Coordinates of C-alpha atoms in Angstrom, one line a residue:
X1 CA 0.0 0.0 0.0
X2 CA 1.4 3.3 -0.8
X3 CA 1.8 6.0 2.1
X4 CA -0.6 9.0 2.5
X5 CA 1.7 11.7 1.1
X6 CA 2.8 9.4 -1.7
X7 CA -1.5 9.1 -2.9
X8 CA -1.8 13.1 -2.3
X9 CA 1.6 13.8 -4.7
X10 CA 0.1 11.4 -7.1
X11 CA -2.9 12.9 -6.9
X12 CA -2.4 16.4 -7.9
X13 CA 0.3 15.5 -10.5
X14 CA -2.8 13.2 -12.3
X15 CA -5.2 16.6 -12.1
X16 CA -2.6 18.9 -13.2
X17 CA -2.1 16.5 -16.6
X18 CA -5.7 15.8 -16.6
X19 CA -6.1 19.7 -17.1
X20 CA -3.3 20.2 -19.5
X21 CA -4.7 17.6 -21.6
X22 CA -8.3 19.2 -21.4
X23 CA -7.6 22.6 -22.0
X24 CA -5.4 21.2 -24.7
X25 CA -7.9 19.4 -26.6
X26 CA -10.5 21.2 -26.1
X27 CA -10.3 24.9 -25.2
X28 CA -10.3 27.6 -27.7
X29 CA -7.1 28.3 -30.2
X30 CA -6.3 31.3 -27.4
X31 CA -5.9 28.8 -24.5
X32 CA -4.4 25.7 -26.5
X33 CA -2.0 28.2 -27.1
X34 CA -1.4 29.3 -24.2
X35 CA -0.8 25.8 -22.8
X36 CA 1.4 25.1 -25.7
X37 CA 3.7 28.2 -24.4
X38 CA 3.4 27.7 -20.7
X39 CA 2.4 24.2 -19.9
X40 CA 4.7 22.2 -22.9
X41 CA 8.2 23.9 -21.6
X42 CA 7.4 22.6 -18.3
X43 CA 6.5 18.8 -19.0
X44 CA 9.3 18.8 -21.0
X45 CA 11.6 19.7 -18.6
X46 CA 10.0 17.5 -16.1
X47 CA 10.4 14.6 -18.4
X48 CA 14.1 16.1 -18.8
X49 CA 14.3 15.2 -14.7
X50 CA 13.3 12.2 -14.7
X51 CA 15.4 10.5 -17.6
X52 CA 18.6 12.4 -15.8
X53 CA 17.7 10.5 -12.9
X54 CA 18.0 6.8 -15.3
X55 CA 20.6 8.0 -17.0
X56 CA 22.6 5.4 -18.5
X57 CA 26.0 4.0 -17.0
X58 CA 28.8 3.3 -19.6
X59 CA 27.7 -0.5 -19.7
X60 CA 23.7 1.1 -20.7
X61 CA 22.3 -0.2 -17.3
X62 CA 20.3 2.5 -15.3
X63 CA 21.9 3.4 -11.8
X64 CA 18.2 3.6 -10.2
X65 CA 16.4 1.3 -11.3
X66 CA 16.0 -1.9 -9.1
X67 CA 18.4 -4.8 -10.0
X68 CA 16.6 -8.3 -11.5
X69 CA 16.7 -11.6 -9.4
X70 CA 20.3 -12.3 -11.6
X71 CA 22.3 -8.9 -10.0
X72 CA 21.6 -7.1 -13.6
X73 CA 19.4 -3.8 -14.0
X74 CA 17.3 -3.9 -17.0
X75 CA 18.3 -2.4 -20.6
X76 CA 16.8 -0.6 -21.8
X77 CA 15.5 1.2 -18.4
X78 CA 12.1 1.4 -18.6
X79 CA 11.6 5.1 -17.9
X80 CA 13.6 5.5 -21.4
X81 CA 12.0 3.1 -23.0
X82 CA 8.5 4.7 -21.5
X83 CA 8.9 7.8 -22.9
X84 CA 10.4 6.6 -26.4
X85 CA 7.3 4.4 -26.8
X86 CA 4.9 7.1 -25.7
X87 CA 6.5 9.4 -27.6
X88 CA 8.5 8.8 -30.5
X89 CA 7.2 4.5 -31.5
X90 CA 3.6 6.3 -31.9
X91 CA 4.7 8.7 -34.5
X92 CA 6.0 5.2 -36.6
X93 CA 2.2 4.4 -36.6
X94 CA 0.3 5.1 -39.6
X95 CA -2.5 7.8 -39.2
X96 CA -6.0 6.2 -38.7
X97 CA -8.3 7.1 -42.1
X98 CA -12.0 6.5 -42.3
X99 CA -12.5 3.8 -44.9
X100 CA -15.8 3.8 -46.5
X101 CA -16.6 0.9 -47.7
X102 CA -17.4 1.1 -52.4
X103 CA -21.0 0.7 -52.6
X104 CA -21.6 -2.8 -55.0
X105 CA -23.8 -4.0 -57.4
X106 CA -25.3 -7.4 -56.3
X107 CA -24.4 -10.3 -57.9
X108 CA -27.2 -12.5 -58.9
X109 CA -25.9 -16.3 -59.6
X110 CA -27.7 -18.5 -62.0
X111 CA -29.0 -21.8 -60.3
X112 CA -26.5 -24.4 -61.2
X113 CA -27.3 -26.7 -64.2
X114 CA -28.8 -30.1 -62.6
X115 CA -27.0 -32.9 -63.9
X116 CA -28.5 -36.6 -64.2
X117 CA -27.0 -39.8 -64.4
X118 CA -26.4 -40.9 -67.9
X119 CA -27.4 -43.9 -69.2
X120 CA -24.6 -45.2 -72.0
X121 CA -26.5 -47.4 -74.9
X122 CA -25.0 -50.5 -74.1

């Protein structure tokens, strides 16, 4: 369980991005600008704090991350490799585009010719 001043810390930091992202998606061009020129500088430089904190030794293990059950600290770190795949893998993605779908004429079969046994003259 996680202690009191840990949930209150995590708490404000989740509204804090929670408004970011709202007034960022959907407040008016003024205010999306505004959080583009005040908010974005910030994050950045948060996310700037926290990778220096798992920066990389010259073997490319992270100093703070928690060592495996074999003595060995995961490569890549996972805050890195967080932020790359939040970041940089969805820009790989291809954009989703509305498909509709060609409108078709129907196809009408013919019933299948019945064929009989044949009787050879014999």
């Amino acid at each position: 369980m996680s202690s009191p001043i840990f949930g209150q810390l995590e708490t404000s930091l989740a509204g804090y991005l929670a408004d970011v992202v709202h007034r960022a998606e959907f407040g008016d061009e003024r205010t999306a600008a505004a959080v583009a020129r005040c908010e974005l500088p910030r994050l950045v430089e948060a996310l700037k704090a926290v990778l220096d904190e798992h920066d990389p030794d010259q073997f490319g293990r992270c100093p703070n991350c928690r060592p495996s059950r074999f003595g060995r600290t995961p490569a890549p770190c996972r805050a890195y490799l967080s932020a790359h795949l939040c970041l940089i893998a969805t820009e790989d993605q291809p954009q989703v585009v509305e498909v509709t779908t060609p409108m078709r004429r129907p196809v009408v079969l013919a019933e299948p010719p019945r064929f009989g046994m044949v009787k050879t003259p014999g």
